[in-house]
XYZ file of C-alpha atoms in Angstrom:
612
model
C 38.005 -27.777 -52.892
C 35.929 -28.752 -49.853
C 37.822 -32.031 -49.517
C 41.143 -30.226 -49.735
C 40.061 -27.779 -47.063
C 39.050 -30.622 -44.774
C 42.325 -32.439 -45.331
C 44.224 -29.215 -44.650
C 42.306 -28.658 -41.471
C 42.921 -32.235 -40.362
C 46.604 -31.847 -41.107
C 46.716 -28.775 -38.902
C 45.135 -30.711 -36.018
C 41.838 -28.833 -36.186
C 38.350 -30.297 -35.912
C 37.107 -30.410 -39.516
C 33.602 -29.481 -38.413
C 34.749 -26.161 -36.955
C 36.279 -23.170 -38.767
C 40.019 -22.775 -38.593
C 39.729 -19.347 -36.963
C 37.528 -20.369 -34.043
C 38.562 -18.898 -30.713
C 40.369 -21.951 -29.325
C 42.101 -22.909 -32.565
C 45.892 -23.270 -32.246
C 47.996 -20.594 -33.859
C 49.586 -21.968 -37.021
C 52.849 -20.501 -35.815
C 52.624 -22.145 -32.395
C 55.386 -24.681 -31.900
C 53.803 -26.083 -28.761
C 56.143 -24.203 -26.427
C 53.474 -21.663 -25.494
C 55.434 -18.785 -26.990
C 52.648 -17.883 -29.384
C 49.019 -18.765 -29.632
C 45.557 -17.390 -29.938
C 45.391 -14.270 -27.922
C 49.096 -14.444 -27.057
C 51.810 -12.032 -28.062
C 51.891 -11.711 -31.791
C 48.858 -13.996 -32.193
C 45.568 -13.368 -33.959
C 43.239 -14.366 -31.055
C 40.070 -12.476 -30.105
C 40.544 -9.777 -27.456
C 37.522 -8.664 -25.407
C 37.015 -4.876 -25.476
C 37.369 -2.921 -22.271
C 34.252 -1.008 -21.208
C 35.938 1.859 -19.445
C 34.183 4.254 -17.079
C 31.607 5.463 -19.604
C 30.899 1.914 -20.751
C 30.297 0.689 -17.206
C 28.038 3.671 -16.500
C 26.035 2.937 -19.643
C 25.806 -0.733 -18.680
C 24.615 0.151 -15.154
C 22.021 2.582 -16.512
C 20.610 -0.045 -18.863
C 20.349 -2.551 -16.043
C 18.661 -0.035 -13.754
C 16.132 1.061 -16.373
C 15.116 -2.429 -17.431
C 11.589 -3.557 -16.656
C 12.949 -6.552 -14.759
C 14.799 -4.216 -12.377
C 11.699 -2.031 -11.934
C 9.615 -5.047 -10.943
C 12.355 -6.215 -8.571
C 12.543 -2.766 -6.937
C 8.759 -2.676 -6.584
C 8.871 -6.022 -4.791
C 11.755 -4.788 -2.642
C 9.770 -1.661 -1.735
C 6.860 -3.821 -0.583
C 9.217 -5.928 1.545
C 10.876 -2.803 2.965
C 7.466 -1.546 4.121
C 6.816 -4.695 6.194
C 8.740 -3.522 9.320
C 6.437 -0.499 9.452
C 3.550 -2.812 10.331
C 5.529 -4.900 12.825
C 6.805 -2.148 15.128
C 5.089 1.148 16.070
C 6.002 4.224 14.057
C 6.744 7.656 15.481
C 4.666 9.275 12.756
C 1.438 7.490 13.723
C 1.908 5.981 17.186
C 4.469 7.882 19.280
C 3.014 6.508 22.512
C 3.445 2.999 21.140
C 7.111 3.738 20.471
C 7.560 4.895 24.068
C 5.842 1.766 25.322
C 8.037 -0.394 23.070
C 11.179 1.149 24.579
C 9.813 0.414 28.051
C 9.000 -3.218 27.275
C 12.121 -3.921 25.169
C 14.966 -1.838 26.654
C 17.675 -3.913 24.935
C 16.135 -4.392 21.507
C 14.545 -0.949 21.030
C 17.845 1.041 20.786
C 19.136 -1.379 18.150
C 15.958 -1.034 16.098
C 16.104 2.729 16.524
C 19.599 2.842 15.022
C 18.244 0.863 12.071
C 15.447 3.459 11.733
C 12.774 0.831 12.293
C 10.571 3.325 14.135
C 10.767 5.714 11.148
C 10.588 3.187 8.324
C 8.941 5.363 5.698
C 11.415 8.217 6.128
C 14.497 6.046 6.655
C 17.552 6.268 4.424
C 17.251 2.678 3.160
C 13.526 2.964 2.360
C 14.124 6.293 0.605
C 16.954 4.724 -1.424
C 14.682 1.961 -2.736
C 11.942 4.533 -3.370
C 14.216 6.796 -5.403
C 15.772 3.921 -7.347
C 12.294 2.713 -8.288
C 11.426 6.270 -9.316
C 14.484 6.525 -11.596
C 13.980 3.015 -12.968
C 10.384 3.715 -13.956
C 11.372 6.948 -15.701
C 14.112 5.132 -17.595
C 11.641 2.421 -18.637
C 8.750 4.660 -19.609
C 10.472 7.283 -21.770
C 12.054 4.967 -24.401
C 9.023 2.685 -24.463
C 6.721 5.663 -24.999
C 8.893 6.887 -27.848
C 8.904 3.432 -29.445
C 5.119 3.159 -29.038
C 4.487 6.485 -30.764
C 6.710 5.392 -33.635
C 4.754 2.135 -33.899
C 1.467 4.054 -34.002
C 2.716 6.093 -36.987
C 4.245 3.122 -38.808
C 2.445 1.162 -41.533
C 1.318 -2.398 -40.777
C 4.005 -4.872 -41.925
C 4.069 -6.328 -45.441
C 2.054 -9.434 -46.121
C 4.224 -12.590 -45.702
C 4.818 -14.677 -48.819
C 3.624 -17.925 -47.150
C 0.635 -17.350 -44.895
C 0.295 -21.118 -44.386
C 3.024 -20.974 -41.752
C 1.016 -18.658 -39.487
C -1.640 -19.310 -36.858
C -5.236 -19.921 -37.885
C -4.368 -20.280 -41.576
C -7.374 -20.997 -43.726
C -8.348 -20.466 -47.321
C -11.558 -19.980 -49.220
C -12.324 -20.062 -52.950
C -12.622 -16.628 -54.462
C -16.392 -16.040 -54.831
C -17.689 -16.210 -58.381
C -18.139 -12.874 -60.042
C -15.847 -11.104 -57.556
C -12.437 -9.951 -58.719
C -9.360 -9.923 -56.482
C -9.304 -6.159 -55.924
C -12.956 -6.099 -54.836
C -12.416 -8.976 -52.399
C -9.393 -7.284 -50.833
C -11.268 -3.976 -50.606
C -14.157 -5.716 -48.833
C -11.680 -7.387 -46.468
C -10.147 -3.992 -45.685
C -13.593 -2.618 -44.893
C -14.430 -5.487 -42.531
C -11.080 -5.187 -40.759
C -11.496 -1.440 -40.312
C -14.919 -2.013 -38.770
C -13.242 -4.348 -36.266
C -10.758 -1.682 -35.218
C -7.766 -2.693 -37.342
C -5.353 -0.372 -39.082
C -5.073 -1.637 -42.648
C -2.551 -1.267 -45.451
C -2.939 -2.752 -48.986
C -0.006 -4.513 -50.591
C 0.571 -6.228 -53.944
C 2.785 -9.342 -54.115
C 4.313 -10.763 -57.263
C 2.627 -14.034 -58.326
C 4.074 -17.092 -60.078
C 2.983 -15.901 -63.450
C 4.213 -12.376 -62.871
C 0.773 -10.808 -62.186
C 0.504 -9.005 -58.818
C -1.518 -10.660 -56.050
C -3.424 -8.068 -54.007
C -3.462 -8.406 -50.245
C -4.229 -6.413 -47.137
C -2.214 -6.287 -43.913
C -4.023 -5.278 -40.710
C -2.946 -4.697 -37.140
C -4.797 -3.887 -33.934
C -4.292 -3.957 -30.174
C -2.155 -0.855 -29.712
C -4.262 -0.142 -26.627
C -2.494 -3.064 -24.967
C 0.831 -1.250 -24.984
C -0.955 2.032 -24.268
C -2.479 0.446 -21.156
C 0.921 -0.890 -20.177
C 2.436 2.576 -20.431
C -0.518 4.139 -18.578
C -0.053 1.569 -15.805
C 3.632 2.330 -15.324
C 3.179 6.089 -15.738
C 0.407 6.078 -13.137
C 2.658 4.103 -10.788
C 5.247 6.821 -11.243
C 2.535 9.385 -10.571
C 1.633 7.651 -7.309
C 5.255 7.762 -6.216
C 5.471 11.473 -7.030
C 2.144 12.243 -5.331
C 3.075 10.322 -2.185
C 6.425 12.094 -2.043
C 4.899 15.548 -2.531
C 2.079 14.798 -0.096
C 4.561 13.640 2.530
C 6.580 16.817 2.082
C 3.706 19.289 2.330
C 1.318 17.357 4.587
C 1.237 16.576 8.274
C -0.103 14.020 10.742
C -0.981 14.893 14.328
C -2.498 12.943 17.193
C -4.754 14.135 19.968
C -6.619 12.370 22.787
C -10.005 13.957 23.545
C -12.232 13.025 26.482
C -16.007 13.155 26.145
C -17.170 16.714 26.704
C -13.793 18.230 25.813
C -12.586 19.907 22.616
C -9.511 20.297 20.473
C -8.459 23.355 18.441
C -6.491 22.770 15.246
C -3.371 24.672 16.268
C 0.174 23.416 16.523
C 0.366 23.657 20.320
C -2.868 21.696 20.831
C -1.585 18.404 19.406
C -0.267 15.676 21.695
C 2.184 14.759 18.952
C 2.771 16.370 15.565
C 4.726 15.126 12.547
C 4.998 17.746 9.803
C 6.347 17.169 6.319
C 9.688 18.547 5.278
C 8.097 21.537 3.516
C 5.083 22.027 5.771
C 4.256 25.565 6.939
C 2.615 25.728 10.387
C 0.827 28.925 9.333
C -1.124 26.865 6.794
C -3.176 25.174 9.542
C -6.873 25.978 9.148
C -8.279 26.919 12.559
C -11.307 24.932 13.687
C -12.546 23.299 16.900
C -13.365 19.613 17.221
C -15.562 18.723 20.212
C -16.219 15.126 21.276
C -19.781 14.767 22.457
C -20.062 11.035 22.988
C -18.243 7.853 22.085
C -20.581 4.901 21.516
C -19.166 1.400 21.823
C -21.038 -1.764 20.872
C -19.873 -5.154 22.121
C -20.974 -8.683 21.356
C -23.492 -9.928 23.923
C -25.241 -12.845 22.184
C -22.476 -15.144 20.990
C -20.907 -16.678 24.079
C -17.784 -17.676 22.145
C -17.143 -14.026 21.219
C -18.597 -12.336 24.282
C -17.199 -8.842 24.736
C -15.674 -8.567 21.266
C -16.006 -5.013 19.872
C -18.501 -4.649 17.051
C -18.559 -0.923 16.406
C -17.186 2.389 17.704
C -18.746 5.740 16.817
C -17.399 9.118 17.914
C -20.039 11.855 17.700
C -18.303 15.184 17.195
C -19.088 18.829 16.539
C -16.888 20.896 14.215
C -16.870 24.676 14.645
C -15.064 26.948 12.184
C -13.482 30.338 12.797
C -16.746 32.166 12.048
C -18.617 30.223 14.721
C -20.633 28.038 12.346
C -20.816 24.439 13.534
C -21.879 21.116 12.107
C -22.363 17.641 13.508
C -20.361 14.656 12.323
C -19.359 11.116 13.169
C -16.021 9.348 13.058
C -15.903 5.567 12.834
C -13.161 3.016 12.360
C -12.093 3.191 8.685
C -14.655 5.968 8.128
C -12.792 9.259 8.694
C -14.387 12.669 8.905
C -13.327 15.070 6.150
C -13.291 18.664 7.371
C -11.313 21.848 6.622
C -8.799 20.063 4.407
C -7.997 17.363 6.986
C -9.061 13.773 7.546
C -9.913 12.883 11.134
C -9.377 9.169 11.871
C -10.457 7.266 14.983
C -7.364 5.382 16.142
C -8.377 4.075 19.557
C -10.457 4.626 22.649
C -10.587 3.865 26.334
C -11.799 5.119 29.681
C -10.937 8.383 31.417
C -11.807 8.126 35.146
C -12.686 11.508 36.638
C -10.470 12.021 39.685
C -10.701 14.874 42.210
C -8.007 15.444 44.842
C -8.570 17.806 47.786
C -6.132 19.075 50.373
C -6.718 18.575 54.127
C -8.849 21.754 54.208
C -11.113 20.448 51.469
C -9.834 22.717 48.692
C -9.680 21.131 45.245
C -6.069 20.801 44.019
C -6.710 18.435 41.086
C -9.867 17.890 39.041
C -9.645 16.168 35.685
C -10.726 13.157 33.648
C -7.495 11.197 33.149
C -7.163 8.912 30.081
C -6.101 5.386 31.067
C -4.384 3.339 28.378
C -5.997 -0.084 27.643
C -3.771 -3.121 28.205
C -5.981 -5.979 26.990
C -9.183 -6.757 25.115
C -11.266 -6.305 28.274
C -9.859 -2.772 28.667
C -7.893 -3.297 31.827
C -6.210 0.113 31.774
C -3.257 1.928 33.335
C -3.092 5.648 34.030
C -1.187 8.230 36.037
C -2.531 11.090 38.164
C -0.020 13.877 38.892
C -0.809 16.483 41.529
C 1.816 19.168 41.021
C 0.503 22.006 43.266
C -1.655 22.601 46.313
C -0.136 20.072 48.726
C 2.966 20.131 50.875
C 4.629 17.657 48.520
C 3.874 16.653 44.938
C 1.833 13.488 44.606
C 1.848 10.891 41.865
C -0.671 8.078 41.668
C -0.359 5.040 39.438
C -3.805 3.623 38.795
C -5.423 0.505 37.331
C -8.958 0.695 36.033
C -11.148 -2.410 35.611
C -14.452 -1.838 33.726
C -15.830 -5.132 35.055
C -13.694 -6.070 38.041
C -13.262 -9.614 39.265
C -10.780 -11.268 41.612
C -8.604 -14.091 40.320
C -7.577 -17.143 42.342
C -4.232 -15.449 42.992
C -5.987 -12.511 44.617
C -5.135 -10.132 41.760
C -7.787 -8.011 40.080
C -8.757 -8.384 36.434
C -11.460 -7.210 34.021
C -13.745 -9.812 32.480
C -15.764 -7.541 30.161
C -14.870 -4.280 28.351
C -18.078 -2.414 29.184
C -18.945 -0.737 32.491
C -20.609 -3.405 34.612
C -18.656 -3.255 37.875
C -15.963 -0.553 37.488
C -13.184 -0.354 40.048
C -10.243 2.060 40.227
C -7.132 1.173 42.264
C -4.402 3.691 43.064
C -0.875 3.441 44.438
C 0.246 6.774 45.878
C 3.779 8.209 45.641
C 5.074 11.415 47.219
C 8.062 13.470 46.085
C 9.502 15.285 43.088
C 7.621 14.454 39.886
C 10.601 15.621 37.822
C 8.791 18.416 36.007
C 10.101 21.453 37.881
C 13.388 21.360 35.970
C 11.625 22.007 32.677
C 12.280 18.536 31.292
C 9.203 17.266 29.419
C 7.722 14.013 30.716
C 4.945 11.794 29.456
C 1.550 12.195 31.101
C 1.090 8.434 30.823
C 4.165 7.380 32.832
C 5.555 8.042 36.308
C 9.136 7.543 37.436
C 8.886 6.601 41.149
C 12.620 6.048 41.614
C 13.076 9.309 43.564
C 9.711 9.251 45.327
C 8.352 7.708 48.517
C 5.642 5.066 48.073
C 2.726 5.581 50.452
C 0.366 2.711 49.500
C 0.718 -0.770 48.051
C 3.819 -2.871 47.664
C 5.910 -3.225 50.798
C 4.423 -0.181 52.555
C 1.953 -2.261 54.553
C -0.836 0.091 53.487
C -3.468 -1.242 51.135
C -3.848 0.330 47.730
C -6.761 2.709 47.349
C -9.847 1.062 45.806
C -12.700 3.202 44.564
C -15.904 2.789 42.594
C -17.685 5.666 40.844
C -19.137 8.050 43.385
C -16.784 7.075 46.226
C -14.170 9.120 48.096
C -11.466 8.120 50.567
C -8.681 9.637 52.670
C -5.137 9.899 51.395
C -2.511 8.344 53.703
C -1.149 10.536 56.519
C -3.973 13.083 56.418
C -2.796 14.521 53.085
C -6.350 15.086 51.922
C -8.886 13.037 49.979
C -9.232 11.458 46.548
C -12.590 10.982 44.844
C -13.635 8.838 41.885
C -16.376 11.005 40.395
C -19.529 9.420 38.987
C -20.095 11.268 35.666
C -23.533 9.841 34.936
C -26.432 12.298 34.836
C -28.114 12.777 38.186
C -25.349 10.952 40.060
C -25.562 11.037 43.853
C -22.957 12.938 45.866
C -19.753 11.115 46.667
C -19.789 8.795 49.693
C -16.894 7.372 51.692
C -15.788 3.895 50.665
C -16.896 2.445 53.985
C -20.436 3.870 53.685
C -23.229 1.975 51.977
C -25.763 3.412 49.594
C -29.163 3.446 51.145
C -31.509 0.799 49.764
C -29.300 -0.367 46.863
C -26.304 -2.665 46.876
C -23.234 -1.414 45.017
C -23.206 -4.320 42.585
C -26.842 -3.617 41.565
C -26.243 -0.091 40.321
C -26.185 0.900 36.677
C -22.662 2.091 35.875
C -23.056 2.201 32.084
C -22.418 5.976 31.916
C -20.548 6.537 35.145
C -17.075 6.839 33.564
C -16.201 9.037 30.612
C -14.544 7.609 27.551
C -11.764 9.120 25.498
C -11.037 8.865 21.782
C -7.623 8.982 20.156
C -7.800 10.900 16.878
C -5.309 11.157 14.045
C -5.648 14.428 12.122
C -4.087 13.963 8.719
C -3.558 16.431 5.890
C -2.426 15.305 2.440
C -2.691 17.883 -0.383
C -2.176 15.211 -3.063
C -4.849 12.806 -1.872
C -7.051 13.458 -4.915
C -4.127 12.900 -7.295
C -3.361 9.566 -5.640
C -6.964 8.512 -6.284
C -6.714 9.563 -9.945
C -3.463 7.665 -10.435
C -4.884 4.610 -8.679
C -7.823 4.582 -11.107
C -5.414 4.945 -14.026
C -3.337 2.038 -12.698
C -6.423 -0.175 -12.639
C -7.565 0.979 -16.101
C -4.100 0.486 -17.600
C -3.798 -2.956 -16.051
C -7.163 -4.032 -17.459
C -6.211 -2.798 -20.934
C -2.850 -4.575 -20.868
C -4.482 -7.821 -19.736
C -7.607 -8.019 -21.874
C -6.798 -6.187 -25.152
C -5.157 -8.649 -27.584
C -2.366 -7.437 -29.865
C -2.673 -9.213 -33.206
C -2.023 -8.964 -36.920
C -4.268 -10.289 -39.712
C -3.638 -10.827 -43.399
C -5.926 -11.502 -46.339
C -4.317 -12.367 -49.692
C -5.502 -13.451 -53.106
C -3.321 -16.392 -54.220
C -3.119 -18.061 -57.644
C -2.783 -21.859 -57.695
C -0.918 -23.916 -60.315
C -4.125 -24.781 -62.125
C -4.893 -21.073 -62.511
C -7.638 -20.934 -59.895
C -7.590 -18.147 -57.351
C -8.292 -18.433 -53.614
C -8.424 -16.136 -50.601
C -5.853 -16.912 -47.893
C -6.363 -15.812 -44.308
C -3.911 -15.931 -41.397
C -3.061 -14.136 -38.170
C -0.200 -13.578 -35.776
C -0.504 -12.806 -32.053
C 1.810 -10.551 -30.058
C 1.626 -12.492 -26.810
C -1.095 -14.826 -25.584
C -4.231 -14.699 -27.719
C -6.404 -17.825 -27.468
C -9.117 -16.345 -29.702
C -6.859 -15.620 -32.684
C -7.786 -18.688 -34.768
C -11.456 -18.093 -34.075
C -11.103 -14.483 -35.250
C -9.402 -15.596 -38.486
C -12.128 -18.150 -39.200
C -14.862 -15.611 -38.474
C -13.332 -13.134 -40.932
C -13.016 -15.800 -43.609
C -16.611 -16.942 -43.126
C -17.898 -13.379 -43.283
C -15.940 -12.520 -46.420
C -16.060 -15.718 -48.485
C -18.586 -17.990 -46.802
C -18.086 -21.161 -44.736
C -15.165 -23.487 -45.394
C -15.743 -26.346 -47.849
C -16.535 -29.780 -46.391
C -13.680 -32.082 -45.435
C -14.320 -34.418 -48.378
C -14.114 -31.698 -50.998
C -11.084 -31.736 -53.296
C -8.586 -28.931 -52.742
C -8.528 -26.164 -55.305
C -4.761 -26.296 -55.645
C -2.880 -29.227 -57.068
C -0.030 -28.878 -54.583
C -0.517 -30.757 -51.305
C -0.780 -29.040 -47.922
C 2.487 -30.669 -47.036
C 4.214 -28.987 -49.971
C 2.798 -25.578 -49.070
C 4.101 -25.896 -45.527
C 7.666 -26.722 -46.513
C 10.071 -23.903 -45.763
C 12.077 -22.469 -48.638
C 15.403 -20.715 -48.598
């Protein structure tokens, strides 16, 4: 019959080694003209089913909820967060965004359209975030259901041939111990090791049942895996909720000044989508002193910052106050907010008087650092009290030196030889129309320059404690020395009696400012809990082995009985064979020596041959 079938297949022009109905077999009714054939009109070919709308939706859902897709989306989310560290973000550094637009007028609008300055609230970042959220839910729910079913299920039946499994070993059944007692003792030992056990009885060659025990452990591995992914989902939820109900605000505070936790007191404020401004807890944060420590011993790192400490006082609505410190990466926790130290710099105290000597401006003005040696730029705006509004663009040098080009520079970030230079502009500051402007910038396009540049008048140069005339008799400007017991201001062309200017101690002559970020996140504690669960779940999934063990009493051809041991790992388990040997040694003693004759007449090769 087989030969006839082969000859028939050969006569039909079909490969005899393939079935006659394989997909590319010619249709018996095909005359070679192409009129009929497999899959053609009237043929018997295989037609692929059409998925349809529901089928494609089901296919897409399965792809989205696969663990491979979840891992890919997690990687994509990490990549999508990279631009947030490359360009300043409006939520944390609005002044940096303004500066970026000034320095990159062509590139900044393009990046703004791509939402690069609002990465973490952008449409594309939110899309990846939500897809990861859905993918994790779709992965976790069916896996959790399957895991609970596995926990309730019995360990699998004992295989008929344990010799095919890892760590297989056998021991003679101890004298005076029957099969049931040996299996019961094995069950006890396995239970003590944390296994779930189930006894089984297999039919032997002679018809008598062979008792055995099947054991399984390591369910914590999958439990840890599920805890890991569930906690990741929890982090996503907590971050989303915290972003919706929290806020982040920035405020620059000069030494000796204070900030009140109200909406109008922030320099910039970024509330969450669901944040209620009435939920702000009122308290006052006063900056007493900002201590800066710089490297002075290592000449290769001279002037490098070592530590910054802001010493603050927090006063609540009842008037009770407490002292605190804010350091880099060590925020102050108070009244449900975290106060972070973002940056610092100098705030020269400038006083402007009119020609009659009346004070028209008196304030410590924060100057923004431009380099590691704190060369800083600031703007002084005198809006009232003079015939015309004045704007002064200033450069502050903590340790001034003159370069070969004649330009000034700072060679050290601390106050050794501080110098303040000012270029004066007169005209409309652009604030009378009600349009908000930055206190750190000045638009001189519609103003008249009075000093510096092409005016022929030198820029104003002042050291702490000096005062000079404004051009054209418009009054005076003074650089106040804020150190305790400072001498009265002197004109720049007057010398201090008995002490040269470069021999004075200027270490406390100029106030510092600190830039604080006040952050409120109602889910911060939950994020910590989920982070701990992520770590715990990861450790369980990595270090808890998932394995199965079997112990069976087998009868050999000569009638002798032996104990067979074997195991099976679910994943990588380098200690499986050692665990099998340890169980065998504990239950039936050490293995016989290599020269001892086997208890069974059949060879190991015969026992390893597969059967059908």
